[in-house]
Short mmCIF file of C-alpha atoms in Angstrom, two decimals:
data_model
loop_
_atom_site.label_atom_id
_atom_site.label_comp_id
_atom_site.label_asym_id
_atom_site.label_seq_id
_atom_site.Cartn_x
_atom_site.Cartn_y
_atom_site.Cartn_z
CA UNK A 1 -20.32 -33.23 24.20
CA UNK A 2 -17.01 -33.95 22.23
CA UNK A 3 -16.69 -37.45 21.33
CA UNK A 4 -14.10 -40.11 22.61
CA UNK A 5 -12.04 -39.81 19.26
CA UNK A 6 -12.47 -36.55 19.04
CA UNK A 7 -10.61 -35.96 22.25
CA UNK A 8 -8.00 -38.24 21.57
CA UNK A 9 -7.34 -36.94 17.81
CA UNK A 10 -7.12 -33.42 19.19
CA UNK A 11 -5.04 -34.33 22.43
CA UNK A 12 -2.78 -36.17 19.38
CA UNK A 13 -2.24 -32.85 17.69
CA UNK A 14 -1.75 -31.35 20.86
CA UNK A 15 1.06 -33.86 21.94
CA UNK A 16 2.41 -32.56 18.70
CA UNK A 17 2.52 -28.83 19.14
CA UNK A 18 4.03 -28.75 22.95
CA UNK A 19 6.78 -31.57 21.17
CA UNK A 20 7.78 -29.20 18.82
CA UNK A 21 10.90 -26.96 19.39
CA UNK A 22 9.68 -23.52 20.29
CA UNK A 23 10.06 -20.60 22.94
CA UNK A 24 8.28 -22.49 25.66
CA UNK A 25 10.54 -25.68 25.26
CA UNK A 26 13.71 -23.34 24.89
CA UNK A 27 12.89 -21.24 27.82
CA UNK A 28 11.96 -23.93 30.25
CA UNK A 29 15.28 -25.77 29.14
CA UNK A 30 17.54 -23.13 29.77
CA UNK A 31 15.74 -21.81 33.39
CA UNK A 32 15.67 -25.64 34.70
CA UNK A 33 19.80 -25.95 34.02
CA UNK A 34 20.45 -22.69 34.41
CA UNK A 35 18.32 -22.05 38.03
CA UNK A 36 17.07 -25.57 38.90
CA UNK A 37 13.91 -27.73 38.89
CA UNK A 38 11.96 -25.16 41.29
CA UNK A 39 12.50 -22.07 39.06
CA UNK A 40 11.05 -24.34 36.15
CA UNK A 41 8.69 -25.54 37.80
CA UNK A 42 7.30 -21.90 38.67
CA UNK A 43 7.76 -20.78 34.91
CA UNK A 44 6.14 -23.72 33.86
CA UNK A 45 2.84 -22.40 36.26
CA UNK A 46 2.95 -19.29 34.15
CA UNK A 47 3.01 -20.85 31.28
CA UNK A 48 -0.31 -22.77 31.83
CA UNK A 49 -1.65 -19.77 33.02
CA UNK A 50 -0.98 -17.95 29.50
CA UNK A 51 -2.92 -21.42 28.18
CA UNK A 52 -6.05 -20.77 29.97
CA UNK A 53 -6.43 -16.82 28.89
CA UNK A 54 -6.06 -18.00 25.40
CA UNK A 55 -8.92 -20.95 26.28
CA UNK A 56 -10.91 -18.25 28.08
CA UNK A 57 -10.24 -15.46 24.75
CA UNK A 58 -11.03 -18.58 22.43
CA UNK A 59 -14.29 -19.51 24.06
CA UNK A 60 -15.94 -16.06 24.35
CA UNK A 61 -14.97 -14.35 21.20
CA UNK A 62 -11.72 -15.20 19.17
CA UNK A 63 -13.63 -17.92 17.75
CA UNK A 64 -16.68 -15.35 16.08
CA UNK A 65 -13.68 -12.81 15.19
CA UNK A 66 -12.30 -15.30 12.51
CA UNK A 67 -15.89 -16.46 11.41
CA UNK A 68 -16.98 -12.61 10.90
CA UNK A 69 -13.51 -11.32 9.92
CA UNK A 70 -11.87 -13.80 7.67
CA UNK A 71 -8.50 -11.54 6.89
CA UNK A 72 -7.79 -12.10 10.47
CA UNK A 73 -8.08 -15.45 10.37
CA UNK A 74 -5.73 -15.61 7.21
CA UNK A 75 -3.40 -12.62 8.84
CA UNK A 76 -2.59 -15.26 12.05
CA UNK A 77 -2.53 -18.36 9.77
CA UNK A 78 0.03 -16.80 7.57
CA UNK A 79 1.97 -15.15 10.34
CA UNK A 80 2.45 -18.66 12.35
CA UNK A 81 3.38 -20.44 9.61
CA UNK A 82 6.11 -17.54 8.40
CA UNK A 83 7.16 -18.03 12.55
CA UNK A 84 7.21 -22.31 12.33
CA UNK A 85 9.94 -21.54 9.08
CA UNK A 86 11.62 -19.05 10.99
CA UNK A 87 12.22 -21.58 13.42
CA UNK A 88 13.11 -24.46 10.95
CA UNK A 89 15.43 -21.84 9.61
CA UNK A 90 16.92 -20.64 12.55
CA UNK A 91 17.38 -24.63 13.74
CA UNK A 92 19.89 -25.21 10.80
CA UNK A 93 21.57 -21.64 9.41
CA UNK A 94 25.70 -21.75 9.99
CA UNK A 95 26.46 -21.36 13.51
CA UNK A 96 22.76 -22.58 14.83
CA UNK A 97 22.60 -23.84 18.25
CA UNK A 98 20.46 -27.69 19.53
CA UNK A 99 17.74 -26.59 21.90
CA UNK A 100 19.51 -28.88 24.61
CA UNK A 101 22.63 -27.04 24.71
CA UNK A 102 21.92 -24.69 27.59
CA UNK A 103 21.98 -20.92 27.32
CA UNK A 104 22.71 -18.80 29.95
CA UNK A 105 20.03 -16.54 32.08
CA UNK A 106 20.34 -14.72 34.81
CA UNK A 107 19.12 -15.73 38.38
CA UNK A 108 15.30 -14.61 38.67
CA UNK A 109 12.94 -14.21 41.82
CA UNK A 110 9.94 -17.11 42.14
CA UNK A 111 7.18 -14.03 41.37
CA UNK A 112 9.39 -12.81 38.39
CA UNK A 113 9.77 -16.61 36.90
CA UNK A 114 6.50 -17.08 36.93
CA UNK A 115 5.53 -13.53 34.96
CA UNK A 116 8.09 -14.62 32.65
CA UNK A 117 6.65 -17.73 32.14
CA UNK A 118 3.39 -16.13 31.38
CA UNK A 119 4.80 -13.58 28.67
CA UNK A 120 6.65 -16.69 26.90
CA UNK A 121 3.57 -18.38 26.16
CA UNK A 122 1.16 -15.46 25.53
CA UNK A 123 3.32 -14.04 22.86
CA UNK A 124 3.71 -17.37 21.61
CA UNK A 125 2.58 -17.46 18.01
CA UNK A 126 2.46 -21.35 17.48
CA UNK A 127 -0.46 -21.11 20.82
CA UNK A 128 -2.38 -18.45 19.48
CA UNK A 129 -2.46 -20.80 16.04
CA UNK A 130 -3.44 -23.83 18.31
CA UNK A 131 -6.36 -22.05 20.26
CA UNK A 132 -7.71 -19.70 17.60
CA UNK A 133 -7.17 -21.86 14.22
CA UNK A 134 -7.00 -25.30 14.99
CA UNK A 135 -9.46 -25.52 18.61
CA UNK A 136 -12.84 -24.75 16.83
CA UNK A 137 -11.73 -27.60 13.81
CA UNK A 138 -12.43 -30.23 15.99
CA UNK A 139 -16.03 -28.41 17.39
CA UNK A 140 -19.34 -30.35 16.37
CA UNK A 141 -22.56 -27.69 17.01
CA UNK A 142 -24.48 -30.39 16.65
CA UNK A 143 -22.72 -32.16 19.77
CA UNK A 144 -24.36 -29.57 22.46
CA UNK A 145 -22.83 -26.37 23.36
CA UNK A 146 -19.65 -25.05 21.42
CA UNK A 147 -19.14 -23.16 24.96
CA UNK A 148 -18.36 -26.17 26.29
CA UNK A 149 -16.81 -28.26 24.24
CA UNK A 150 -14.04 -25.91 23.54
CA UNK A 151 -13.60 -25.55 27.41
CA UNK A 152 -13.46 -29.72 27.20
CA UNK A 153 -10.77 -29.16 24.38
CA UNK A 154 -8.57 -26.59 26.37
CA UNK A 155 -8.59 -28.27 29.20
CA UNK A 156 -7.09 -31.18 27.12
CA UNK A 157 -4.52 -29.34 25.44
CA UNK A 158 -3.52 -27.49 29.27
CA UNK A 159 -3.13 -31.63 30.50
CA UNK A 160 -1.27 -32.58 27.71
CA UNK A 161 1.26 -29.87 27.48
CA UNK A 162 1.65 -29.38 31.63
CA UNK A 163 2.45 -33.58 31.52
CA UNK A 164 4.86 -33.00 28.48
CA UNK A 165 6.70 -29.64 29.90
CA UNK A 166 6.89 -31.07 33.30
CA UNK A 167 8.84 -34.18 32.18
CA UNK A 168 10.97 -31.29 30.00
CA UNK A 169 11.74 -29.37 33.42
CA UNK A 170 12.63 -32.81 35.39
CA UNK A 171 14.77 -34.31 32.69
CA UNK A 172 16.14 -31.36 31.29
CA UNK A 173 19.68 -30.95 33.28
CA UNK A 174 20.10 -34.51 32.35
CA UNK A 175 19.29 -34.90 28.80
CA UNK A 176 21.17 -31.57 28.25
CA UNK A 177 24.69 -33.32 29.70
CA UNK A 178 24.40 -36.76 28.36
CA UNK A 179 23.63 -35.55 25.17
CA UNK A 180 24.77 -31.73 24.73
CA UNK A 181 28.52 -32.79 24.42
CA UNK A 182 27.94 -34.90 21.04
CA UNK A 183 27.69 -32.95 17.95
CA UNK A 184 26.89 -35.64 15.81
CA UNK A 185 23.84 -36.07 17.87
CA UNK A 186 22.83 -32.28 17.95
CA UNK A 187 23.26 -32.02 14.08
CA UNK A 188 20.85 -34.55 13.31
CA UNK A 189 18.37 -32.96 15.83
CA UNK A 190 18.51 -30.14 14.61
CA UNK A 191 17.28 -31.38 10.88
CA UNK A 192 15.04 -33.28 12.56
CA UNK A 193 13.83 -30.31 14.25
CA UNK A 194 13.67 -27.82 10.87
CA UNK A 195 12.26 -30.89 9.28
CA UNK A 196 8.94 -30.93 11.48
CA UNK A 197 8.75 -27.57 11.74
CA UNK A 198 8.69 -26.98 7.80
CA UNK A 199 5.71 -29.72 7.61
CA UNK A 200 3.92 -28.04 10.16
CA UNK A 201 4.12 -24.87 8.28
CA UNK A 202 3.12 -26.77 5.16
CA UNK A 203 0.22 -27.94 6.56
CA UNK A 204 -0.94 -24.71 7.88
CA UNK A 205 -0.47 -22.78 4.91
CA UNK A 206 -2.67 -25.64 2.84
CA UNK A 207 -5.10 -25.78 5.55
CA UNK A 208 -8.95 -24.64 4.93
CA UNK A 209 -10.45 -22.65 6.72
CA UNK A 210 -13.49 -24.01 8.02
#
Protein backbone atom coordinates (compact mmCIF):
# COMPACT_ATOMS: atom_id res chain seq x y z
CA UNK A 1 0.00 0.00 0.00
CA UNK A 2 1.52 3.54 -0.72
CA UNK A 3 2.72 5.15 2.30
CA UNK A 4 1.36 8.36 4.11
CA UNK A 5 4.30 10.53 2.65
CA UNK A 6 4.24 9.02 -0.28
CA UNK A 7 0.74 10.20 -0.96
CA UNK A 8 1.25 13.50 0.21
CA UNK A 9 4.71 14.06 -1.79
CA UNK A 10 2.95 12.90 -4.94
CA UNK A 11 -0.45 14.81 -4.28
CA UNK A 12 2.40 17.88 -3.77
CA UNK A 13 3.62 17.41 -7.30
CA UNK A 14 0.28 17.01 -8.39
CA UNK A 15 -0.94 20.39 -6.81
CA UNK A 16 1.90 21.53 -8.95
CA UNK A 17 1.06 20.29 -12.40
CA UNK A 18 -2.92 21.27 -12.40
CA UNK A 19 -1.29 25.00 -10.95
CA UNK A 20 0.61 25.35 -13.84
CA UNK A 21 -0.66 27.43 -16.87
CA UNK A 22 -1.72 25.00 -19.54
CA UNK A 23 -4.68 24.06 -21.98
CA UNK A 24 -6.89 22.77 -19.23
CA UNK A 25 -6.50 26.03 -17.06
CA UNK A 26 -6.86 28.21 -20.34
CA UNK A 27 -9.84 26.40 -21.58
CA UNK A 28 -11.81 26.21 -18.41
CA UNK A 29 -11.02 30.06 -17.95
CA UNK A 30 -12.26 31.18 -21.07
CA UNK A 31 -15.69 28.67 -21.15
CA UNK A 32 -16.56 29.79 -17.36
CA UNK A 33 -16.48 33.82 -18.54
CA UNK A 34 -17.31 33.25 -21.73
CA UNK A 35 -20.61 30.66 -21.08
CA UNK A 36 -20.91 30.63 -17.25
CA UNK A 37 -20.19 28.44 -14.21
CA UNK A 38 -22.52 25.47 -15.59
CA UNK A 39 -20.75 25.14 -18.98
CA UNK A 40 -17.42 24.88 -16.83
CA UNK A 41 -18.56 22.93 -14.68
CA UNK A 42 -19.59 20.27 -17.49
CA UNK A 43 -16.09 20.71 -19.25
CA UNK A 44 -14.50 20.34 -16.13
CA UNK A 45 -16.50 16.55 -15.91
CA UNK A 46 -14.77 15.79 -19.17
CA UNK A 47 -11.79 16.70 -18.17
CA UNK A 48 -11.63 14.21 -15.19
CA UNK A 49 -12.91 11.79 -17.37
CA UNK A 50 -9.75 12.16 -19.82
CA UNK A 51 -7.79 11.70 -16.14
CA UNK A 52 -9.14 8.37 -15.45
CA UNK A 53 -8.44 6.75 -19.17
CA UNK A 54 -4.95 7.88 -18.72
CA UNK A 55 -5.06 6.14 -14.89
CA UNK A 56 -6.82 3.17 -16.48
CA UNK A 57 -3.94 3.16 -19.81
CA UNK A 58 -1.22 3.76 -16.98
CA UNK A 59 -2.23 0.88 -14.79
CA UNK A 60 -2.62 -1.89 -17.43
CA UNK A 61 0.14 -1.25 -19.81
CA UNK A 62 1.74 2.29 -20.39
CA UNK A 63 3.72 1.60 -17.45
CA UNK A 64 5.54 -1.95 -19.09
CA UNK A 65 5.70 0.06 -22.58
CA UNK A 66 8.38 2.50 -21.12
CA UNK A 67 10.13 -0.33 -19.02
CA UNK A 68 10.39 -2.64 -22.33
CA UNK A 69 10.69 0.26 -24.82
CA UNK A 70 12.92 2.89 -23.39
CA UNK A 71 12.94 5.32 -26.73
CA UNK A 72 9.36 5.80 -25.90
CA UNK A 73 9.87 6.70 -22.69
CA UNK A 74 12.63 9.28 -23.80
CA UNK A 75 10.36 10.24 -27.10
CA UNK A 76 7.36 11.57 -24.43
CA UNK A 77 9.92 12.95 -21.90
CA UNK A 78 11.53 15.03 -24.54
CA UNK A 79 8.35 15.96 -26.29
CA UNK A 80 6.67 17.42 -22.88
CA UNK A 81 9.41 19.19 -21.94
CA UNK A 82 9.87 20.86 -25.73
CA UNK A 83 5.70 21.57 -24.99
CA UNK A 84 6.35 23.12 -21.05
CA UNK A 85 9.05 25.75 -23.16
CA UNK A 86 6.66 26.24 -25.75
CA UNK A 87 4.44 27.42 -23.22
CA UNK A 88 7.04 29.51 -21.20
CA UNK A 89 7.73 30.91 -24.61
CA UNK A 90 4.49 31.57 -25.78
CA UNK A 91 3.67 33.25 -22.03
CA UNK A 92 6.25 36.10 -22.77
CA UNK A 93 6.98 36.58 -26.86
CA UNK A 94 5.80 40.40 -28.02
CA UNK A 95 2.18 40.60 -28.11
CA UNK A 96 1.57 37.44 -25.56
CA UNK A 97 -1.63 37.37 -23.81
CA UNK A 98 -2.16 36.57 -19.32
CA UNK A 99 -4.19 33.40 -19.09
CA UNK A 100 -6.88 35.56 -17.14
CA UNK A 101 -7.65 37.82 -19.86
CA UNK A 102 -10.62 36.04 -21.39
CA UNK A 103 -10.76 34.82 -24.96
CA UNK A 104 -13.68 34.48 -26.78
CA UNK A 105 -15.60 30.97 -27.68
CA UNK A 106 -18.52 30.35 -29.06
CA UNK A 107 -21.75 29.18 -27.18
CA UNK A 108 -21.57 25.20 -26.92
CA UNK A 109 -24.36 22.52 -26.04
CA UNK A 110 -23.91 20.71 -22.29
CA UNK A 111 -23.06 17.14 -24.37
CA UNK A 112 -20.60 19.10 -26.69
CA UNK A 113 -18.78 20.93 -23.50
CA UNK A 114 -18.27 18.04 -21.98
CA UNK A 115 -16.56 16.12 -25.26
CA UNK A 116 -14.56 19.12 -25.44
CA UNK A 117 -13.52 18.91 -22.15
CA UNK A 118 -12.45 15.40 -22.68
CA UNK A 119 -10.27 16.12 -25.93
CA UNK A 120 -8.48 19.11 -23.91
CA UNK A 121 -7.10 16.90 -21.42
CA UNK A 122 -6.43 13.71 -23.44
CA UNK A 123 -4.29 15.51 -25.89
CA UNK A 124 -2.76 17.16 -23.10
CA UNK A 125 0.96 16.53 -23.19
CA UNK A 126 1.91 17.82 -19.60
CA UNK A 127 -0.96 14.66 -18.36
CA UNK A 128 0.37 12.09 -20.41
CA UNK A 129 4.01 13.19 -18.71
CA UNK A 130 2.24 13.09 -15.22
CA UNK A 131 0.58 9.55 -15.62
CA UNK A 132 3.15 7.75 -17.77
CA UNK A 133 6.62 9.36 -16.44
CA UNK A 134 6.20 10.63 -13.18
CA UNK A 135 3.04 8.04 -11.62
CA UNK A 136 5.22 4.81 -11.48
CA UNK A 137 8.32 7.15 -9.65
CA UNK A 138 6.56 7.18 -6.64
CA UNK A 139 5.54 3.05 -6.93
CA UNK A 140 7.25 0.75 -4.19
CA UNK A 141 6.82 -3.24 -5.51
CA UNK A 142 7.75 -4.06 -2.41
CA UNK A 143 4.61 -2.13 -0.87
CA UNK A 144 1.93 -4.85 -2.34
CA UNK A 145 0.48 -4.63 -5.70
CA UNK A 146 1.77 -1.91 -8.26
CA UNK A 147 -1.99 -2.48 -9.65
CA UNK A 148 -3.10 -0.84 -6.91
CA UNK A 149 -1.10 1.54 -5.79
CA UNK A 150 -1.07 3.38 -8.99
CA UNK A 151 -4.98 3.26 -8.89
CA UNK A 152 -4.36 4.86 -5.08
CA UNK A 153 -2.05 7.47 -6.91
CA UNK A 154 -4.61 8.42 -9.73
CA UNK A 155 -7.21 8.68 -7.73
CA UNK A 156 -5.08 11.31 -5.83
CA UNK A 157 -4.01 13.24 -8.66
CA UNK A 158 -8.13 13.13 -10.13
CA UNK A 159 -8.96 14.79 -6.22
CA UNK A 160 -6.39 17.16 -6.36
CA UNK A 161 -6.84 18.60 -9.75
CA UNK A 162 -11.03 18.35 -9.72
CA UNK A 163 -10.60 20.57 -6.08
CA UNK A 164 -8.04 22.93 -7.88
CA UNK A 165 -10.07 23.33 -11.40
CA UNK A 166 -13.28 23.64 -9.62
CA UNK A 167 -12.15 26.66 -7.53
CA UNK A 168 -10.63 27.88 -11.26
CA UNK A 169 -14.32 27.56 -12.78
CA UNK A 170 -16.02 29.37 -9.58
CA UNK A 171 -13.53 32.18 -9.29
CA UNK A 172 -12.68 32.58 -12.71
CA UNK A 173 -15.21 35.52 -13.95
CA UNK A 174 -13.98 37.25 -10.92
CA UNK A 175 -10.33 37.00 -10.82
CA UNK A 176 -10.43 37.66 -14.62
CA UNK A 177 -12.20 41.39 -13.94
CA UNK A 178 -10.47 42.46 -10.84
CA UNK A 179 -7.34 41.66 -12.19
CA UNK A 180 -7.49 41.44 -16.20
CA UNK A 181 -7.64 45.34 -16.49
CA UNK A 182 -4.01 45.89 -14.84
CA UNK A 183 -1.15 45.31 -17.04
CA UNK A 184 1.37 45.72 -14.60
CA UNK A 185 -0.15 42.80 -12.88
CA UNK A 186 -0.48 40.55 -16.07
CA UNK A 187 3.24 41.27 -17.04
CA UNK A 188 4.63 39.98 -13.99
CA UNK A 189 2.35 36.85 -14.29
CA UNK A 190 3.24 36.13 -17.14
CA UNK A 191 7.22 35.80 -16.14
CA UNK A 192 6.11 34.20 -13.38
CA UNK A 193 4.31 31.87 -15.49
CA UNK A 194 7.39 31.21 -18.27
CA UNK A 195 9.50 31.13 -15.18
CA UNK A 196 7.84 27.82 -13.72
CA UNK A 197 7.25 26.44 -16.75
CA UNK A 198 11.07 26.60 -17.88
CA UNK A 199 12.00 24.80 -14.36
CA UNK A 200 9.59 22.27 -14.95
CA UNK A 201 11.07 21.56 -18.26
CA UNK A 202 14.49 21.62 -16.62
CA UNK A 203 13.67 19.17 -14.37
CA UNK A 204 12.21 16.83 -16.80
CA UNK A 205 14.86 16.92 -19.20
CA UNK A 206 17.52 16.08 -16.12
CA UNK A 207 15.24 13.57 -14.78
CA UNK A 208 16.32 9.66 -14.67
CA UNK A 209 14.57 7.38 -15.76
CA UNK A 210 13.90 4.88 -13.29
Amino acid sequence: MVSFSTLIAFALVSLGMVCSPGPNMIYLISRSITQGRMAGFISLLGIMLGFIIYIIATMFGLTVLFIAVPFVYEMVKWSGAVYLLWLAWNSIKPGATSILEPRTVSIEPPRKLFLMGLMTNLLNPKIAILYVSLLPQFEDPAKGSLLIQGGVLGLTQITVSFIVNLIIVIVASRVAKLLGTRPTWLKVQRWLMATVLTCLAANLIFERRQ
